[in-house]
Amino acid sequence: MVQSARSRTALALYTTADGIQCHRTRLVLAAKGVSYDRVVVDPAKPPEDLLDLNPYGSTPTLVDRDLTLYNTAVVCEYLDERYPHPPLMPIDPLSRARLRLATVRIELDWLPEVDTIKAGGRPADAARKRLREHLLGALPLFKASRFFLNPEMSLTDCLVAPVVWRLPWLGVDLGREGKPILDYGERLFASQGYARSMTPEEKAMRP
C-alpha cells in the first residue's frame, strides 16, 4: 500500500549504511543525478519518523513530498518513471521482462547467500561456495552485452553492481574464470555516480 505521509519539500531516502537493497536504490538516484536527503537508519532500531511513514519500518523508504513508498522494486521503478532521463529500462516489453525476471532471480538466489555470509558461523562457508556458483553460472549473462543483459545500464545493474562490489568483503573469490564479472564491475565502479551512491561503510569494503 502507498501512503500519503507528512509533507516534505525535498526527496528523502531512509536507508541503511550497508544494505544491498538500499545501495541499489541509492545507485538509481545517482544514475539519475537526483539530489535527495539521505537519512541513514539502524535497521534494529528504526526511528519513530520512519515508523510513522512506513508501518513495516523497512528500508529503503522513499519520501517525495506527500508520497511515501517502500519495497525496493516499487521505489526503483517509481524513480525511473519520475526522472525519465537517462532511462534505466529498455523500451521493448520483452527486454524489460527479461531484466525484471533476472532481478527476481538475483533476489531469490544471490541475496539470501549474502545474508548467510554476513551472519557468520559455519553456514557462511557453504554460502560463499553457493554464491560463487550462482555468479559463475550467470557468466553468459555478463558476457551477453556491455551491461547485464542489456547494452545500456539498467535497473538490474543497480542490484548486480552492489553484489559484485561486496565480493572481496564477503570473502568470495571468483578466480580467473570470473574475470568478465570483475571487468563488468570495474566499468560501473569507475563512474562518478557509483561513488556518489556509496556510504562510508560501503567505501570501506574495498581498500
mmCIF file with all atom_site columns, C-alpha atoms in Angstrom:
data_model
loop_
_atom_site.group_PDB
_atom_site.id
_atom_site.type_symbol
_atom_site.label_atom_id
_atom_site.label_alt_id
_atom_site.label_comp_id
_atom_site.label_asym_id
_atom_site.label_entity_id
_atom_site.label_seq_id
_atom_site.pdbx_PDB_ins_code
_atom_site.Cartn_x
_atom_site.Cartn_y
_atom_site.Cartn_z
_atom_site.occupancy
_atom_site.B_iso_or_equiv
_atom_site.pdbx_formal_charge
_atom_site.auth_seq_id
_atom_site.auth_comp_id
_atom_site.auth_asym_id
_atom_site.auth_atom_id
_atom_site.pdbx_PDB_model_num
ATOM 1   C CA . MET A 1 1   ? 0.000  0.000   0.000   1.00 0.00 ? 1   MET A CA 1
ATOM 2   C CA . VAL A 1 2   ? 1.213  3.500   -0.810  1.00 0.00 ? 2   VAL A CA 1
ATOM 3   C CA . GLN A 1 3   ? 0.818  6.023   1.962   1.00 0.00 ? 3   GLN A CA 1
ATOM 4   C CA . SER A 1 4   ? 0.411  9.744   1.863   1.00 0.00 ? 4   SER A CA 1
ATOM 5   C CA . ALA A 1 5   ? 2.539  10.883  4.779   1.00 0.00 ? 5   ALA A CA 1
ATOM 6   C CA . ARG A 1 6   ? 3.956  14.090  6.095   1.00 0.00 ? 6   ARG A CA 1
ATOM 7   C CA . SER A 1 7   ? 4.610  16.834  3.612   1.00 0.00 ? 7   SER A CA 1
ATOM 8   C CA . ARG A 1 8   ? 8.232  17.340  2.578   1.00 0.00 ? 8   ARG A CA 1
ATOM 9   C CA . THR A 1 9   ? 9.837  19.908  0.348   1.00 0.00 ? 9   THR A CA 1
ATOM 10  C CA . ALA A 1 10  ? 12.680 17.581  -0.722  1.00 0.00 ? 10  ALA A CA 1
ATOM 11  C CA . LEU A 1 11  ? 13.135 13.989  -1.784  1.00 0.00 ? 11  LEU A CA 1
ATOM 12  C CA . ALA A 1 12  ? 14.285 11.868  1.152   1.00 0.00 ? 12  ALA A CA 1
ATOM 13  C CA . LEU A 1 13  ? 15.533 8.310   1.340   1.00 0.00 ? 13  LEU A CA 1
ATOM 14  C CA . TYR A 1 14  ? 15.624 6.286   4.524   1.00 0.00 ? 14  TYR A CA 1
ATOM 15  C CA . THR A 1 15  ? 18.476 3.851   4.037   1.00 0.00 ? 15  THR A CA 1
ATOM 16  C CA . THR A 1 16  ? 20.780 1.553   5.965   1.00 0.00 ? 16  THR A CA 1
ATOM 17  C CA . ALA A 1 17  ? 24.519 2.141   5.796   1.00 0.00 ? 17  ALA A CA 1
ATOM 18  C CA . ASP A 1 18  ? 25.418 -1.109  4.062   1.00 0.00 ? 18  ASP A CA 1
ATOM 19  C CA . GLY A 1 19  ? 22.313 -2.948  2.828   1.00 0.00 ? 19  GLY A CA 1
ATOM 20  C CA . ILE A 1 20  ? 22.376 -4.139  -0.781  1.00 0.00 ? 20  ILE A CA 1
ATOM 21  C CA . GLN A 1 21  ? 18.763 -3.156  -1.475  1.00 0.00 ? 21  GLN A CA 1
ATOM 22  C CA . CYS A 1 22  ? 19.391 0.317   -0.089  1.00 0.00 ? 22  CYS A CA 1
ATOM 23  C CA . HIS A 1 23  ? 22.582 0.614   -2.126  1.00 0.00 ? 23  HIS A CA 1
ATOM 24  C CA . ARG A 1 24  ? 20.554 -0.446  -5.165  1.00 0.00 ? 24  ARG A CA 1
ATOM 25  C CA . THR A 1 25  ? 18.154 2.442   -4.607  1.00 0.00 ? 25  THR A CA 1
ATOM 26  C CA . ARG A 1 26  ? 20.934 4.945   -3.990  1.00 0.00 ? 26  ARG A CA 1
ATOM 27  C CA . LEU A 1 27  ? 22.587 3.835   -7.217  1.00 0.00 ? 27  LEU A CA 1
ATOM 28  C CA . VAL A 1 28  ? 19.367 4.537   -9.139  1.00 0.00 ? 28  VAL A CA 1
ATOM 29  C CA . LEU A 1 29  ? 19.267 8.031   -7.641  1.00 0.00 ? 29  LEU A CA 1
ATOM 30  C CA . ALA A 1 30  ? 22.921 8.587   -8.504  1.00 0.00 ? 30  ALA A CA 1
ATOM 31  C CA . ALA A 1 31  ? 22.421 7.379   -12.078 1.00 0.00 ? 31  ALA A CA 1
ATOM 32  C CA . LYS A 1 32  ? 19.578 9.873   -12.438 1.00 0.00 ? 32  LYS A CA 1
ATOM 33  C CA . GLY A 1 33  ? 21.625 12.690  -10.930 1.00 0.00 ? 33  GLY A CA 1
ATOM 34  C CA . VAL A 1 34  ? 18.882 13.416  -8.408  1.00 0.00 ? 34  VAL A CA 1
ATOM 35  C CA . SER A 1 35  ? 19.585 15.359  -5.222  1.00 0.00 ? 35  SER A CA 1
ATOM 36  C CA . TYR A 1 36  ? 17.967 13.991  -2.079  1.00 0.00 ? 36  TYR A CA 1
ATOM 37  C CA . ASP A 1 37  ? 18.214 13.871  1.688   1.00 0.00 ? 37  ASP A CA 1
ATOM 38  C CA . ARG A 1 38  ? 19.895 10.655  2.817   1.00 0.00 ? 38  ARG A CA 1
ATOM 39  C CA . VAL A 1 39  ? 18.627 9.504   6.220   1.00 0.00 ? 39  VAL A CA 1
ATOM 40  C CA . VAL A 1 40  ? 20.788 6.630   7.477   1.00 0.00 ? 40  VAL A CA 1
ATOM 41  C CA . VAL A 1 41  ? 18.990 4.431   9.989   1.00 0.00 ? 41  VAL A CA 1
ATOM 42  C CA . ASP A 1 42  ? 19.809 1.440   12.169  1.00 0.00 ? 42  ASP A CA 1
ATOM 43  C CA . PRO A 1 43  ? 17.508 -1.376  10.997  1.00 0.00 ? 43  PRO A CA 1
ATOM 44  C CA . ALA A 1 44  ? 17.473 -2.817  14.510  1.00 0.00 ? 44  ALA A CA 1
ATOM 45  C CA . LYS A 1 45  ? 16.150 0.487   15.883  1.00 0.00 ? 45  LYS A CA 1
ATOM 46  C CA . PRO A 1 46  ? 14.052 2.213   13.199  1.00 0.00 ? 46  PRO A CA 1
ATOM 47  C CA . PRO A 1 47  ? 13.326 5.826   14.181  1.00 0.00 ? 47  PRO A CA 1
ATOM 48  C CA . GLU A 1 48  ? 9.829  6.938   15.035  1.00 0.00 ? 48  GLU A CA 1
ATOM 49  C CA . ASP A 1 49  ? 9.501  9.153   11.971  1.00 0.00 ? 49  ASP A CA 1
ATOM 50  C CA . LEU A 1 50  ? 10.224 6.162   9.718   1.00 0.00 ? 50  LEU A CA 1
ATOM 51  C CA . LEU A 1 51  ? 7.618  4.068   11.535  1.00 0.00 ? 51  LEU A CA 1
ATOM 52  C CA . ASP A 1 52  ? 5.140  6.923   11.096  1.00 0.00 ? 52  ASP A CA 1
ATOM 53  C CA . LEU A 1 53  ? 5.787  6.821   7.356   1.00 0.00 ? 53  LEU A CA 1
ATOM 54  C CA . ASN A 1 54  ? 6.116  3.090   6.828   1.00 0.00 ? 54  ASN A CA 1
ATOM 55  C CA . PRO A 1 55  ? 4.322  0.666   9.196   1.00 0.00 ? 55  PRO A CA 1
ATOM 56  C CA . TYR A 1 56  ? 6.952  -2.009  8.479   1.00 0.00 ? 56  TYR A CA 1
ATOM 57  C CA . GLY A 1 57  ? 9.887  0.254   9.299   1.00 0.00 ? 57  GLY A CA 1
ATOM 58  C CA . SER A 1 58  ? 11.660 -1.226  6.300   1.00 0.00 ? 58  SER A CA 1
ATOM 59  C CA . THR A 1 59  ? 14.366 0.280   4.155   1.00 0.00 ? 59  THR A CA 1
ATOM 60  C CA . PRO A 1 60  ? 14.662 1.675   1.610   1.00 0.00 ? 60  PRO A CA 1
ATOM 61  C CA . THR A 1 61  ? 11.754 4.027   2.170   1.00 0.00 ? 61  THR A CA 1
ATOM 62  C CA . LEU A 1 62  ? 11.365 6.970   -0.197  1.00 0.00 ? 62  LEU A CA 1
ATOM 63  C CA . VAL A 1 63  ? 9.519  10.173  0.643   1.00 0.00 ? 63  VAL A CA 1
ATOM 64  C CA . ASP A 1 64  ? 8.644  12.505  -2.225  1.00 0.00 ? 64  ASP A CA 1
ATOM 65  C CA . ARG A 1 65  ? 6.666  15.387  -0.751  1.00 0.00 ? 65  ARG A CA 1
ATOM 66  C CA . ASP A 1 66  ? 3.332  13.809  0.282   1.00 0.00 ? 66  ASP A CA 1
ATOM 67  C CA . LEU A 1 67  ? 4.123  10.414  -1.204  1.00 0.00 ? 67  LEU A CA 1
ATOM 68  C CA . THR A 1 68  ? 5.788  7.598   0.739   1.00 0.00 ? 68  THR A CA 1
ATOM 69  C CA . LEU A 1 69  ? 6.984  4.436   -0.994  1.00 0.00 ? 69  LEU A CA 1
ATOM 70  C CA . TYR A 1 70  ? 8.599  1.248   0.227   1.00 0.00 ? 70  TYR A CA 1
ATOM 71  C CA . ASN A 1 71  ? 9.576  -2.101  -1.316  1.00 0.00 ? 71  ASN A CA 1
ATOM 72  C CA . THR A 1 72  ? 12.761 -1.745  -3.316  1.00 0.00 ? 72  THR A CA 1
ATOM 73  C CA . ALA A 1 73  ? 11.294 -2.628  -6.709  1.00 0.00 ? 73  ALA A CA 1
ATOM 74  C CA . VAL A 1 74  ? 8.429  -0.167  -6.246  1.00 0.00 ? 74  VAL A CA 1
ATOM 75  C CA . VAL A 1 75  ? 10.830 2.602   -5.230  1.00 0.00 ? 75  VAL A CA 1
ATOM 76  C CA . CYS A 1 76  ? 13.285 1.987   -8.082  1.00 0.00 ? 76  CYS A CA 1
ATOM 77  C CA . GLU A 1 77  ? 10.615 1.771   -10.771 1.00 0.00 ? 77  GLU A CA 1
ATOM 78  C CA . TYR A 1 78  ? 8.988  4.944   -9.455  1.00 0.00 ? 78  TYR A CA 1
ATOM 79  C CA . LEU A 1 79  ? 12.305 6.778   -9.651  1.00 0.00 ? 79  LEU A CA 1
ATOM 80  C CA . ASP A 1 80  ? 12.898 5.567   -13.193 1.00 0.00 ? 80  ASP A CA 1
ATOM 81  C CA . GLU A 1 81  ? 9.495  6.883   -14.251 1.00 0.00 ? 81  GLU A CA 1
ATOM 82  C CA . ARG A 1 82  ? 9.604  10.036  -12.130 1.00 0.00 ? 82  ARG A CA 1
ATOM 83  C CA . TYR A 1 83  ? 13.011 11.016  -13.558 1.00 0.00 ? 83  TYR A CA 1
ATOM 84  C CA . PRO A 1 84  ? 12.963 9.569   -17.087 1.00 0.00 ? 84  PRO A CA 1
ATOM 85  C CA . HIS A 1 85  ? 16.466 10.640  -18.171 1.00 0.00 ? 85  HIS A CA 1
ATOM 86  C CA . PRO A 1 86  ? 18.548 8.635   -18.536 1.00 0.00 ? 86  PRO A CA 1
ATOM 87  C CA . PRO A 1 87  ? 16.110 5.714   -18.812 1.00 0.00 ? 87  PRO A CA 1
ATOM 88  C CA . LEU A 1 88  ? 17.142 2.645   -16.840 1.00 0.00 ? 88  LEU A CA 1
ATOM 89  C CA . MET A 1 89  ? 14.895 0.181   -18.611 1.00 0.00 ? 89  MET A CA 1
ATOM 90  C CA . PRO A 1 90  ? 14.717 -0.672  -22.329 1.00 0.00 ? 90  PRO A CA 1
ATOM 91  C CA . ILE A 1 91  ? 11.718 0.321   -24.414 1.00 0.00 ? 91  ILE A CA 1
ATOM 92  C CA . ASP A 1 92  ? 10.591 -3.077  -25.671 1.00 0.00 ? 92  ASP A CA 1
ATOM 93  C CA . PRO A 1 93  ? 8.461  -5.279  -23.374 1.00 0.00 ? 93  PRO A CA 1
ATOM 94  C CA . LEU A 1 94  ? 10.500 -8.449  -23.993 1.00 0.00 ? 94  LEU A CA 1
ATOM 95  C CA . SER A 1 95  ? 13.770 -6.904  -22.820 1.00 0.00 ? 95  SER A CA 1
ATOM 96  C CA . ARG A 1 96  ? 12.066 -5.299  -19.834 1.00 0.00 ? 96  ARG A CA 1
ATOM 97  C CA . ALA A 1 97  ? 10.529 -8.633  -18.834 1.00 0.00 ? 97  ALA A CA 1
ATOM 98  C CA . ARG A 1 98  ? 13.890 -10.405 -19.088 1.00 0.00 ? 98  ARG A CA 1
ATOM 99  C CA . LEU A 1 99  ? 15.541 -7.835  -16.854 1.00 0.00 ? 99  LEU A CA 1
ATOM 100 C CA . ARG A 1 100 ? 12.731 -7.947  -14.311 1.00 0.00 ? 100 ARG A CA 1
ATOM 101 C CA . LEU A 1 101 ? 12.900 -11.740 -14.175 1.00 0.00 ? 101 LEU A CA 1
ATOM 102 C CA . ALA A 1 102 ? 16.684 -11.603 -13.781 1.00 0.00 ? 102 ALA A CA 1
ATOM 103 C CA . THR A 1 103 ? 16.228 -9.200  -10.870 1.00 0.00 ? 103 THR A CA 1
ATOM 104 C CA . VAL A 1 104 ? 13.795 -11.575 -9.181  1.00 0.00 ? 104 VAL A CA 1
ATOM 105 C CA . ARG A 1 105 ? 16.217 -14.487 -9.625  1.00 0.00 ? 105 ARG A CA 1
ATOM 106 C CA . ILE A 1 106 ? 19.034 -12.466 -8.069  1.00 0.00 ? 106 ILE A CA 1
ATOM 107 C CA . GLU A 1 107 ? 16.861 -11.513 -5.108  1.00 0.00 ? 107 GLU A CA 1
ATOM 108 C CA . LEU A 1 108 ? 15.842 -15.142 -4.559  1.00 0.00 ? 108 LEU A CA 1
ATOM 109 C CA . ASP A 1 109 ? 19.181 -16.836 -5.282  1.00 0.00 ? 109 ASP A CA 1
ATOM 110 C CA . TRP A 1 110 ? 22.020 -14.429 -4.509  1.00 0.00 ? 110 TRP A CA 1
ATOM 111 C CA . LEU A 1 111 ? 20.836 -12.183 -1.709  1.00 0.00 ? 111 LEU A CA 1
ATOM 112 C CA . PRO A 1 112 ? 19.966 -14.946 0.794   1.00 0.00 ? 112 PRO A CA 1
ATOM 113 C CA . GLU A 1 113 ? 23.528 -16.231 0.413   1.00 0.00 ? 113 GLU A CA 1
ATOM 114 C CA . VAL A 1 114 ? 24.871 -12.750 1.127   1.00 0.00 ? 114 VAL A CA 1
ATOM 115 C CA . ASP A 1 115 ? 22.761 -12.599 4.289   1.00 0.00 ? 115 ASP A CA 1
ATOM 116 C CA . THR A 1 116 ? 24.036 -16.026 5.405   1.00 0.00 ? 116 THR A CA 1
ATOM 117 C CA . ILE A 1 117 ? 27.643 -14.971 4.850   1.00 0.00 ? 117 ILE A CA 1
ATOM 118 C CA . LYS A 1 118 ? 27.131 -11.757 6.820   1.00 0.00 ? 118 LYS A CA 1
ATOM 119 C CA . ALA A 1 119 ? 25.623 -13.742 9.705   1.00 0.00 ? 119 ALA A CA 1
ATOM 120 C CA . GLY A 1 120 ? 28.886 -15.695 10.007  1.00 0.00 ? 120 GLY A CA 1
ATOM 121 C CA . GLY A 1 121 ? 29.419 -19.086 11.577  1.00 0.00 ? 121 GLY A CA 1
ATOM 122 C CA . ARG A 1 122 ? 29.735 -22.441 9.884   1.00 0.00 ? 122 ARG A CA 1
ATOM 123 C CA . PRO A 1 123 ? 26.929 -21.863 7.312   1.00 0.00 ? 123 PRO A CA 1
ATOM 124 C CA . ALA A 1 124 ? 28.862 -18.907 5.857   1.00 0.00 ? 124 ALA A CA 1
ATOM 125 C CA . ASP A 1 125 ? 31.456 -21.076 4.104   1.00 0.00 ? 125 ASP A CA 1
ATOM 126 C CA . ALA A 1 126 ? 28.815 -23.083 2.263   1.00 0.00 ? 126 ALA A CA 1
ATOM 127 C CA . ALA A 1 127 ? 27.019 -19.848 1.350   1.00 0.00 ? 127 ALA A CA 1
ATOM 128 C CA . ARG A 1 128 ? 30.229 -18.425 -0.134  1.00 0.00 ? 128 ARG A CA 1
ATOM 129 C CA . LYS A 1 129 ? 30.548 -21.501 -2.328  1.00 0.00 ? 129 LYS A CA 1
ATOM 130 C CA . ARG A 1 130 ? 26.920 -21.273 -3.450  1.00 0.00 ? 130 ARG A CA 1
ATOM 131 C CA . LEU A 1 131 ? 27.163 -17.546 -4.185  1.00 0.00 ? 131 LEU A CA 1
ATOM 132 C CA . ARG A 1 132 ? 30.296 -18.146 -6.244  1.00 0.00 ? 132 ARG A CA 1
ATOM 133 C CA . GLU A 1 133 ? 28.475 -20.869 -8.189  1.00 0.00 ? 133 GLU A CA 1
ATOM 134 C CA . HIS A 1 134 ? 25.478 -18.600 -8.790  1.00 0.00 ? 134 HIS A CA 1
ATOM 135 C CA . LEU A 1 135 ? 27.708 -15.839 -10.145 1.00 0.00 ? 135 LEU A CA 1
ATOM 136 C CA . LEU A 1 136 ? 29.789 -18.090 -12.368 1.00 0.00 ? 136 LEU A CA 1
ATOM 137 C CA . GLY A 1 137 ? 26.594 -19.737 -13.581 1.00 0.00 ? 137 GLY A CA 1
ATOM 138 C CA . ALA A 1 138 ? 25.478 -16.291 -14.744 1.00 0.00 ? 138 ALA A CA 1
ATOM 139 C CA . LEU A 1 139 ? 28.637 -15.684 -16.813 1.00 0.00 ? 139 LEU A CA 1
ATOM 140 C CA . PRO A 1 140 ? 26.724 -15.872 -20.139 1.00 0.00 ? 140 PRO A CA 1
ATOM 141 C CA . LEU A 1 141 ? 24.507 -13.020 -18.917 1.00 0.00 ? 141 LEU A CA 1
ATOM 142 C CA . PHE A 1 142 ? 27.531 -10.880 -18.087 1.00 0.00 ? 142 PHE A CA 1
ATOM 143 C CA . LYS A 1 143 ? 29.053 -11.681 -21.479 1.00 0.00 ? 143 LYS A CA 1
ATOM 144 C CA . ALA A 1 144 ? 25.856 -11.094 -23.474 1.00 0.00 ? 144 ALA A CA 1
ATOM 145 C CA . SER A 1 145 ? 26.236 -7.310  -23.577 1.00 0.00 ? 145 SER A CA 1
ATOM 146 C CA . ARG A 1 146 ? 28.192 -4.405  -22.139 1.00 0.00 ? 146 ARG A CA 1
ATOM 147 C CA . PHE A 1 147 ? 25.926 -4.385  -19.100 1.00 0.00 ? 147 PHE A CA 1
ATOM 148 C CA . PHE A 1 148 ? 23.865 -7.145  -17.519 1.00 0.00 ? 148 PHE A CA 1
ATOM 149 C CA . LEU A 1 149 ? 21.669 -8.481  -20.347 1.00 0.00 ? 149 LEU A CA 1
ATOM 150 C CA . ASN A 1 150 ? 21.466 -5.006  -21.847 1.00 0.00 ? 150 ASN A CA 1
ATOM 151 C CA . PRO A 1 151 ? 23.640 -2.647  -23.909 1.00 0.00 ? 151 PRO A CA 1
ATOM 152 C CA . GLU A 1 152 ? 22.866 0.242   -21.531 1.00 0.00 ? 152 GLU A CA 1
ATOM 153 C CA . MET A 1 153 ? 22.851 0.425   -17.747 1.00 0.00 ? 153 MET A CA 1
ATOM 154 C CA . SER A 1 154 ? 19.534 -0.753  -16.314 1.00 0.00 ? 154 SER A CA 1
ATOM 155 C CA . LEU A 1 155 ? 17.737 -1.104  -13.008 1.00 0.00 ? 155 LEU A CA 1
ATOM 156 C CA . THR A 1 156 ? 19.071 -4.655  -12.841 1.00 0.00 ? 156 THR A CA 1
ATOM 157 C CA . ASP A 1 157 ? 22.652 -3.365  -12.887 1.00 0.00 ? 157 ASP A CA 1
ATOM 158 C CA . CYS A 1 158 ? 21.752 -1.259  -9.872  1.00 0.00 ? 158 CYS A CA 1
ATOM 159 C CA . LEU A 1 159 ? 21.247 -4.534  -7.993  1.00 0.00 ? 159 LEU A CA 1
ATOM 160 C CA . VAL A 1 160 ? 24.049 -6.580  -9.544  1.00 0.00 ? 160 VAL A CA 1
ATOM 161 C CA . ALA A 1 161 ? 26.799 -3.986  -9.058  1.00 0.00 ? 161 ALA A CA 1
ATOM 162 C CA . PRO A 1 162 ? 26.406 -3.717  -5.260  1.00 0.00 ? 162 PRO A CA 1
ATOM 163 C CA . VAL A 1 163 ? 26.700 -7.511  -5.007  1.00 0.00 ? 163 VAL A CA 1
ATOM 164 C CA . VAL A 1 164 ? 29.884 -7.574  -7.110  1.00 0.00 ? 164 VAL A CA 1
ATOM 165 C CA . TRP A 1 165 ? 31.297 -4.652  -5.089  1.00 0.00 ? 165 TRP A CA 1
ATOM 166 C CA . ARG A 1 166 ? 30.902 -6.647  -1.867  1.00 0.00 ? 166 ARG A CA 1
ATOM 167 C CA . LEU A 1 167 ? 32.559 -9.871  -3.062  1.00 0.00 ? 167 LEU A CA 1
ATOM 168 C CA . PRO A 1 168 ? 36.016 -9.227  -1.514  1.00 0.00 ? 168 PRO A CA 1
ATOM 169 C CA . TRP A 1 169 ? 34.382 -8.112  1.746   1.00 0.00 ? 169 TRP A CA 1
ATOM 170 C CA . LEU A 1 170 ? 32.263 -11.280 1.721   1.00 0.00 ? 170 LEU A CA 1
ATOM 171 C CA . GLY A 1 171 ? 35.301 -13.451 1.066   1.00 0.00 ? 171 GLY A CA 1
ATOM 172 C CA . VAL A 1 172 ? 34.090 -14.669 -2.324  1.00 0.00 ? 172 VAL A CA 1
ATOM 173 C CA . ASP A 1 173 ? 36.876 -15.209 -4.869  1.00 0.00 ? 173 ASP A CA 1
ATOM 174 C CA . LEU A 1 174 ? 35.715 -15.780 -8.448  1.00 0.00 ? 174 LEU A CA 1
ATOM 175 C CA . GLY A 1 175 ? 39.196 -16.646 -9.704  1.00 0.00 ? 175 GLY A CA 1
ATOM 176 C CA . ARG A 1 176 ? 40.323 -16.243 -13.299 1.00 0.00 ? 176 ARG A CA 1
ATOM 177 C CA . GLU A 1 177 ? 37.064 -17.723 -14.537 1.00 0.00 ? 177 GLU A CA 1
ATOM 178 C CA . GLY A 1 178 ? 35.192 -14.773 -13.097 1.00 0.00 ? 178 GLY A CA 1
ATOM 179 C CA . LYS A 1 179 ? 37.197 -12.079 -14.884 1.00 0.00 ? 179 LYS A CA 1
ATOM 180 C CA . PRO A 1 180 ? 34.249 -10.988 -17.098 1.00 0.00 ? 180 PRO A CA 1
ATOM 181 C CA . ILE A 1 181 ? 32.237 -10.344 -13.937 1.00 0.00 ? 181 ILE A CA 1
ATOM 182 C CA . LEU A 1 182 ? 35.043 -8.374  -12.334 1.00 0.00 ? 182 LEU A CA 1
ATOM 183 C CA . ASP A 1 183 ? 35.562 -6.377  -15.543 1.00 0.00 ? 183 ASP A CA 1
ATOM 184 C CA . TYR A 1 184 ? 31.833 -5.621  -15.607 1.00 0.00 ? 184 TYR A CA 1
ATOM 185 C CA . GLY A 1 185 ? 32.064 -4.359  -12.051 1.00 0.00 ? 185 GLY A CA 1
ATOM 186 C CA . GLU A 1 186 ? 35.029 -2.129  -12.770 1.00 0.00 ? 186 GLU A CA 1
ATOM 187 C CA . ARG A 1 187 ? 33.157 -0.431  -15.624 1.00 0.00 ? 187 ARG A CA 1
ATOM 188 C CA . LEU A 1 188 ? 30.421 0.568   -13.197 1.00 0.00 ? 188 LEU A CA 1
ATOM 189 C CA . PHE A 1 189 ? 32.636 1.314   -10.213 1.00 0.00 ? 189 PHE A CA 1
ATOM 190 C CA . ALA A 1 190 ? 34.659 3.823   -12.227 1.00 0.00 ? 190 ALA A CA 1
ATOM 191 C CA . SER A 1 191 ? 31.678 6.132   -12.712 1.00 0.00 ? 191 SER A CA 1
ATOM 192 C CA . GLN A 1 192 ? 31.152 9.221   -10.565 1.00 0.00 ? 192 GLN A CA 1
ATOM 193 C CA . GLY A 1 193 ? 27.590 8.116   -9.975  1.00 0.00 ? 193 GLY A CA 1
ATOM 194 C CA . TYR A 1 194 ? 28.712 4.897   -8.355  1.00 0.00 ? 194 TYR A CA 1
ATOM 195 C CA . ALA A 1 195 ? 30.990 6.751   -5.980  1.00 0.00 ? 195 ALA A CA 1
ATOM 196 C CA . ARG A 1 196 ? 28.106 9.077   -5.040  1.00 0.00 ? 196 ARG A CA 1
ATOM 197 C CA . SER A 1 197 ? 25.843 6.130   -4.314  1.00 0.00 ? 197 SER A CA 1
ATOM 198 C CA . MET A 1 198 ? 28.021 4.730   -1.543  1.00 0.00 ? 198 MET A CA 1
ATOM 199 C CA . THR A 1 199 ? 28.115 5.325   2.176   1.00 0.00 ? 199 THR A CA 1
ATOM 200 C CA . PRO A 1 200 ? 31.457 5.497   4.056   1.00 0.00 ? 200 PRO A CA 1
ATOM 201 C CA . GLU A 1 201 ? 30.791 1.952   5.290   1.00 0.00 ? 201 GLU A CA 1
ATOM 202 C CA . GLU A 1 202 ? 30.448 0.677   1.728   1.00 0.00 ? 202 GLU A CA 1
ATOM 203 C CA . LYS A 1 203 ? 33.536 2.500   0.528   1.00 0.00 ? 203 LYS A CA 1
ATOM 204 C CA . ALA A 1 204 ? 35.470 0.787   3.322   1.00 0.00 ? 204 ALA A CA 1
ATOM 205 C CA . MET A 1 205 ? 34.516 -2.642  1.947   1.00 0.00 ? 205 MET A CA 1
ATOM 206 C CA . ARG A 1 206 ? 37.343 -2.298  -0.578  1.00 0.00 ? 206 ARG A CA 1
ATOM 207 C CA . PRO A 1 207 ? 40.849 -0.958  0.056   1.00 0.00 ? 207 PRO A CA 1
#
